[in-house]
Short mmCIF file of C-alpha atoms in Angstrom, two decimals:
data_model
loop_
_atom_site.label_atom_id
_atom_site.label_comp_id
_atom_site.label_asym_id
_atom_site.label_seq_id
_atom_site.Cartn_x
_atom_site.Cartn_y
_atom_site.Cartn_z
CA UNK R 419 -23.42 -6.27 -9.85
CA UNK R 420 -20.04 -4.70 -10.48
CA UNK R 421 -18.78 -2.14 -8.05
CA UNK R 422 -16.37 -1.04 -5.39
CA UNK R 423 -16.54 -2.35 -1.85
CA UNK R 424 -15.03 -0.51 1.03
CA UNK R 425 -14.87 -1.97 4.48
CA UNK R 426 -15.56 -1.34 7.22
CA UNK R 427 -18.05 1.52 6.97
CA UNK R 428 -17.00 2.89 10.39
CA UNK R 429 -13.64 2.42 12.07
CA UNK R 430 -12.42 3.57 15.43
CA UNK R 431 -8.78 3.56 16.51
CA UNK R 432 -6.63 4.89 19.29
CA UNK R 433 -3.97 7.47 18.47
CA UNK R 434 -0.64 5.89 17.64
CA UNK R 435 -2.07 2.78 16.00
CA UNK R 436 -1.78 2.00 12.30
CA UNK R 437 -5.05 1.07 10.59
CA UNK R 438 -5.72 -0.46 7.16
CA UNK R 439 -8.79 0.36 5.07
CA UNK R 440 -9.94 -2.15 2.53
CA UNK R 441 -10.95 -1.43 -1.06
CA UNK R 442 -11.97 -4.12 -3.55
CA UNK R 443 -13.37 -3.68 -7.08
CA UNK R 444 -14.80 -6.15 -9.56
CA UNK R 445 -15.06 -3.72 -12.45
CA UNK R 446 -11.81 -4.88 -14.04
CA UNK R 447 -10.49 -1.35 -13.84
CA UNK R 448 -6.74 -0.74 -14.08
CA UNK R 449 -6.64 2.54 -12.16
CA UNK R 450 -7.53 2.93 -8.49
CA UNK R 451 -7.47 5.96 -6.18
CA UNK R 452 -7.75 6.92 -2.53
CA UNK R 453 -9.28 10.22 -1.51
CA UNK R 454 -9.79 11.90 1.81
CA UNK R 455 -12.79 14.12 2.57
CA UNK R 456 -13.08 16.39 5.59
CA UNK R 457 -16.41 17.90 6.70
CA UNK R 458 -17.71 20.47 4.19
CA UNK R 459 -14.70 20.00 1.97
CA UNK R 460 -14.01 18.50 -1.41
CA UNK R 461 -12.00 15.36 -2.03
CA UNK R 462 -8.20 15.32 -1.86
CA UNK R 463 -6.12 12.69 -3.57
CA UNK R 464 -3.92 10.56 -1.32
CA UNK R 465 -2.51 7.88 -3.62
CA UNK R 466 -3.31 6.41 -7.01
CA UNK R 467 -2.32 3.35 -8.97
CA UNK R 468 -2.58 2.87 -12.70
CA UNK R 469 -1.37 -0.70 -12.80
CA UNK R 470 -0.62 -3.62 -10.50
CA UNK R 471 2.59 -3.25 -8.46
CA UNK R 472 2.82 0.45 -9.20
CA UNK R 473 1.41 3.42 -7.31
CA UNK R 474 2.09 7.13 -7.02
CA UNK R 475 1.69 9.77 -4.33
CA UNK R 476 -1.17 12.21 -4.66
CA UNK R 477 -1.47 15.63 -3.09
CA UNK R 478 -1.56 14.53 0.58
CA UNK R 479 0.37 11.23 0.81
CA UNK R 480 2.29 11.99 4.00
CA UNK R 481 1.34 9.57 6.77
CA UNK R 482 -0.31 7.07 4.40
CA UNK R 483 0.86 3.97 2.58
CA UNK R 484 -0.68 1.71 -0.06
CA UNK R 485 -0.07 -1.52 -1.94
CA UNK R 486 -1.36 -2.89 -5.23
CA UNK R 487 -0.54 -6.57 -5.34
CA UNK R 488 -3.74 -7.48 -7.16
CA UNK R 489 -5.75 -5.61 -9.78
CA UNK R 490 -8.87 -5.88 -7.66
CA UNK R 491 -7.44 -4.61 -4.38
CA UNK R 492 -5.90 -1.32 -3.24
CA UNK R 493 -5.68 -1.20 0.58
CA UNK R 494 -4.76 2.05 2.36
CA UNK R 495 -2.84 2.12 5.63
CA UNK R 496 -3.16 5.20 7.81
CA UNK R 497 -0.02 5.27 9.88
CA UNK R 498 0.64 6.85 13.22
CA UNK R 499 2.61 9.51 11.36
CA UNK R 500 -0.58 11.00 9.93
CA UNK R 501 -1.20 14.00 12.17
CA UNK R 502 -4.93 14.35 11.65
CA UNK R 503 -6.33 10.99 10.47
CA UNK R 504 -9.97 11.41 11.44
CA UNK R 505 -11.80 11.77 8.10
CA UNK R 506 -14.02 10.13 5.50
CA UNK R 507 -11.95 7.99 3.15
CA UNK R 508 -13.15 7.17 -0.39
CA UNK R 509 -11.75 4.64 -2.78
CA UNK R 510 -12.38 4.94 -6.52
CA UNK R 511 -11.46 3.21 -9.77
CA UNK R 512 -11.56 3.99 -13.47
CA UNK R 513 -10.90 2.23 -16.72
CA UNK R 514 -8.07 3.41 -18.91
CA UNK R 515 -9.58 1.82 -22.03
CA UNK R 516 -10.60 4.07 -24.86
CA UNK R 517 -9.68 7.68 -25.53
CA UNK R 518 -11.01 9.07 -22.27
CA UNK R 519 -11.58 5.95 -20.25
CA UNK R 520 -14.46 5.66 -17.86
CA UNK R 521 -15.68 8.02 -15.18
CA UNK R 522 -14.53 7.49 -11.60
CA UNK R 523 -16.51 4.85 -9.76
CA UNK R 524 -16.56 5.34 -6.01
CA UNK R 525 -17.15 3.08 -3.03
CA UNK R 526 -19.35 4.22 -0.19
CA UNK R 527 -16.43 5.20 2.00
CA UNK R 528 -14.99 4.40 5.40
CA UNK R 529 -15.40 6.91 8.21
CA UNK R 530 -12.31 6.71 10.41
CA UNK R 531 -12.28 8.20 13.89
CA UNK R 532 -9.01 8.36 15.82
CA UNK R 533 -9.10 9.34 19.48
CA UNK I 209 -4.31 22.20 -12.83
CA UNK I 210 -7.46 24.03 -13.77
CA UNK I 211 -9.16 25.63 -10.78
CA UNK I 212 -12.94 25.58 -10.64
CA UNK I 213 -15.33 28.01 -8.96
CA UNK I 214 -18.92 27.07 -8.16
CA UNK I 215 -21.61 28.67 -5.95
CA UNK I 216 -21.37 27.28 -2.44
CA UNK I 217 -25.10 26.59 -2.22
CA UNK I 218 -28.39 26.87 -4.09
CA UNK I 219 -32.03 26.37 -3.18
CA UNK I 220 -34.75 25.27 -5.58
CA UNK I 221 -38.38 24.25 -5.37
CA UNK I 222 -39.48 20.80 -6.48
CA UNK I 223 -40.35 20.58 -10.15
CA UNK I 224 -38.15 23.45 -11.21
CA UNK I 225 -35.18 23.28 -13.57
CA UNK I 226 -31.85 23.91 -11.78
CA UNK I 227 -28.75 25.30 -13.47
CA UNK I 228 -25.41 25.15 -11.67
CA UNK I 229 -22.59 27.05 -13.32
CA UNK I 230 -18.94 26.29 -12.85
CA UNK I 231 -16.14 28.69 -13.85
CA UNK I 232 -12.82 27.30 -15.07
CA UNK I 233 -11.00 30.20 -16.67
CA UNK I 234 -7.66 28.43 -17.06
CA UNK I 235 -8.99 25.28 -18.63
CA UNK I 236 -6.42 23.60 -20.90
CA UNK I 237 -6.91 22.31 -24.40
CA UNK I 238 -6.94 18.65 -23.30
CA UNK I 239 -9.14 19.10 -20.22
CA UNK I 240 -12.51 17.41 -19.97
CA UNK I 241 -15.37 18.63 -17.74
CA UNK I 242 -17.08 16.13 -15.48
CA UNK I 243 -19.88 16.54 -12.93
CA UNK I 244 -20.53 14.35 -9.93
CA UNK I 245 -23.31 14.16 -7.33
CA UNK I 246 -22.66 13.23 -3.71
CA UNK I 247 -25.17 12.35 -0.99
CA UNK I 248 -24.09 12.53 2.68
CA UNK I 249 -21.87 9.65 3.78
CA UNK I 250 -21.71 8.22 0.28
CA UNK I 251 -19.19 8.26 -2.54
CA UNK I 252 -19.74 10.68 -5.42
CA UNK I 253 -21.69 9.41 -8.42
CA UNK I 254 -20.94 10.33 -12.02
CA UNK I 255 -23.57 12.51 -13.71
CA UNK I 256 -22.23 13.72 -17.03
CA UNK I 257 -19.03 14.50 -18.89
CA UNK I 258 -18.24 16.70 -21.87
CA UNK I 259 -15.57 18.52 -23.83
CA UNK I 260 -17.50 21.17 -25.76
CA UNK I 261 -21.01 22.25 -26.85
CA UNK I 262 -23.88 20.31 -25.33
CA UNK I 263 -24.14 16.84 -23.85
CA UNK I 264 -27.37 15.30 -22.68
CA UNK I 265 -28.17 12.05 -20.92
CA UNK I 266 -31.14 10.63 -19.07
CA UNK I 267 -30.52 12.69 -15.91
CA UNK I 268 -28.93 15.99 -16.93
CA UNK I 269 -27.60 18.26 -19.63
CA UNK I 270 -24.19 19.91 -19.77
CA UNK I 271 -23.73 23.17 -21.63
CA UNK I 272 -20.20 24.28 -22.55
CA UNK I 273 -19.70 27.55 -24.44
CA UNK I 274 -17.21 27.86 -27.25
CA UNK I 275 -14.48 29.38 -25.04
CA UNK I 276 -14.91 26.52 -22.50
CA UNK I 277 -14.18 28.88 -19.61
CA UNK I 278 -17.36 27.83 -17.88
CA UNK I 279 -19.92 25.04 -17.93
CA UNK I 280 -23.50 24.68 -16.76
CA UNK I 281 -25.08 21.57 -15.37
CA UNK I 282 -28.84 21.57 -15.94
CA UNK I 283 -31.12 19.32 -13.91
CA UNK I 284 -34.70 19.23 -15.25
CA UNK I 285 -37.64 19.16 -12.84
CA UNK I 286 -35.75 18.49 -9.61
CA UNK I 287 -37.21 16.42 -6.80
CA UNK I 288 -36.38 16.19 -3.11
CA UNK I 289 -34.04 13.27 -3.86
CA UNK I 290 -31.83 15.60 -5.91
CA UNK I 291 -30.75 17.34 -2.69
CA UNK I 292 -26.99 16.72 -2.75
CA UNK I 293 -23.58 18.29 -3.34
CA UNK I 294 -22.63 18.70 -6.99
CA UNK I 295 -18.98 18.78 -8.03
CA UNK I 296 -17.54 20.21 -11.23
CA UNK I 297 -14.23 18.62 -12.18
CA UNK I 298 -11.84 19.77 -14.86
CA UNK I 299 -8.74 17.87 -15.90
CA UNK I 300 -6.67 16.13 -18.51
CA UNK I 301 -8.05 12.60 -18.43
CA UNK I 302 -7.06 11.88 -22.00
CA UNK I 303 -3.28 12.20 -21.69
CA UNK I 304 -2.96 11.33 -18.02
CA UNK I 305 -4.68 7.97 -18.43
CA UNK I 306 -6.74 8.65 -15.34
CA UNK I 307 -7.98 11.16 -12.79
CA UNK I 308 -4.77 11.93 -10.95
CA UNK I 309 -4.64 15.39 -12.48
CA UNK I 310 -8.30 16.14 -11.79
CA UNK I 311 -9.11 18.18 -8.68
CA UNK I 312 -12.32 18.30 -6.67
CA UNK I 313 -13.47 21.70 -5.38
CA UNK I 314 -15.89 22.13 -2.54
CA UNK I 315 -18.92 21.70 -4.76
CA UNK I 316 -22.37 23.28 -4.75
CA UNK I 317 -24.84 22.18 -2.08
CA UNK I 318 -28.27 22.00 -3.71
CA UNK I 319 -31.29 22.02 -1.40
CA UNK I 320 -34.58 21.11 -3.03
CA UNK I 321 -37.56 22.54 -1.17
CA UNK I 322 -41.03 20.95 -1.23
#
């Protein structure tokens, strides 16, 4: 089955440590996205990438970094500079084929807790 | 970016039809309207997408009036498993080549009651 895999499902880190969240897709989608969701809130865009080796900042990129070395993979690093990193992180992808492309396909998220 | 306004929450009994309306008064010519469903601790799941008039698929219908300033997601005969948060998204997918110019609001929390 095609889809998006995020790992791990739960992640615990101490304050001051960098942590990398994994996102892999086998949908052959060009575009990939990282969102952050806080309790009772909608999703906010952190970073997005429309093609390999290129990515752009979203609305809340400060304290985060990404890479896109392969089409299938778009890892997100939460750095120690992120002031409030505890959140639910969602990775998504979409196709850019056709006039409107495909809907966003989401993984099942990683819940990060920093203490 | 087009801002969307949805009711924060709704309750419905099992078997009833549910209509969730989203207001997007400043929708732009190239904006599409997309609805997603999210269960707790899961990623959102695509329900339906449209540009104008009516779109129907196996799970829902989407009604968009001629002025496109609002849209209504219609879920026929809901069951307990339809309890979830429903998001209305509006944005220029066509020219942007993706969803980077599409914003998520806080959604509508639908509670289906037995």
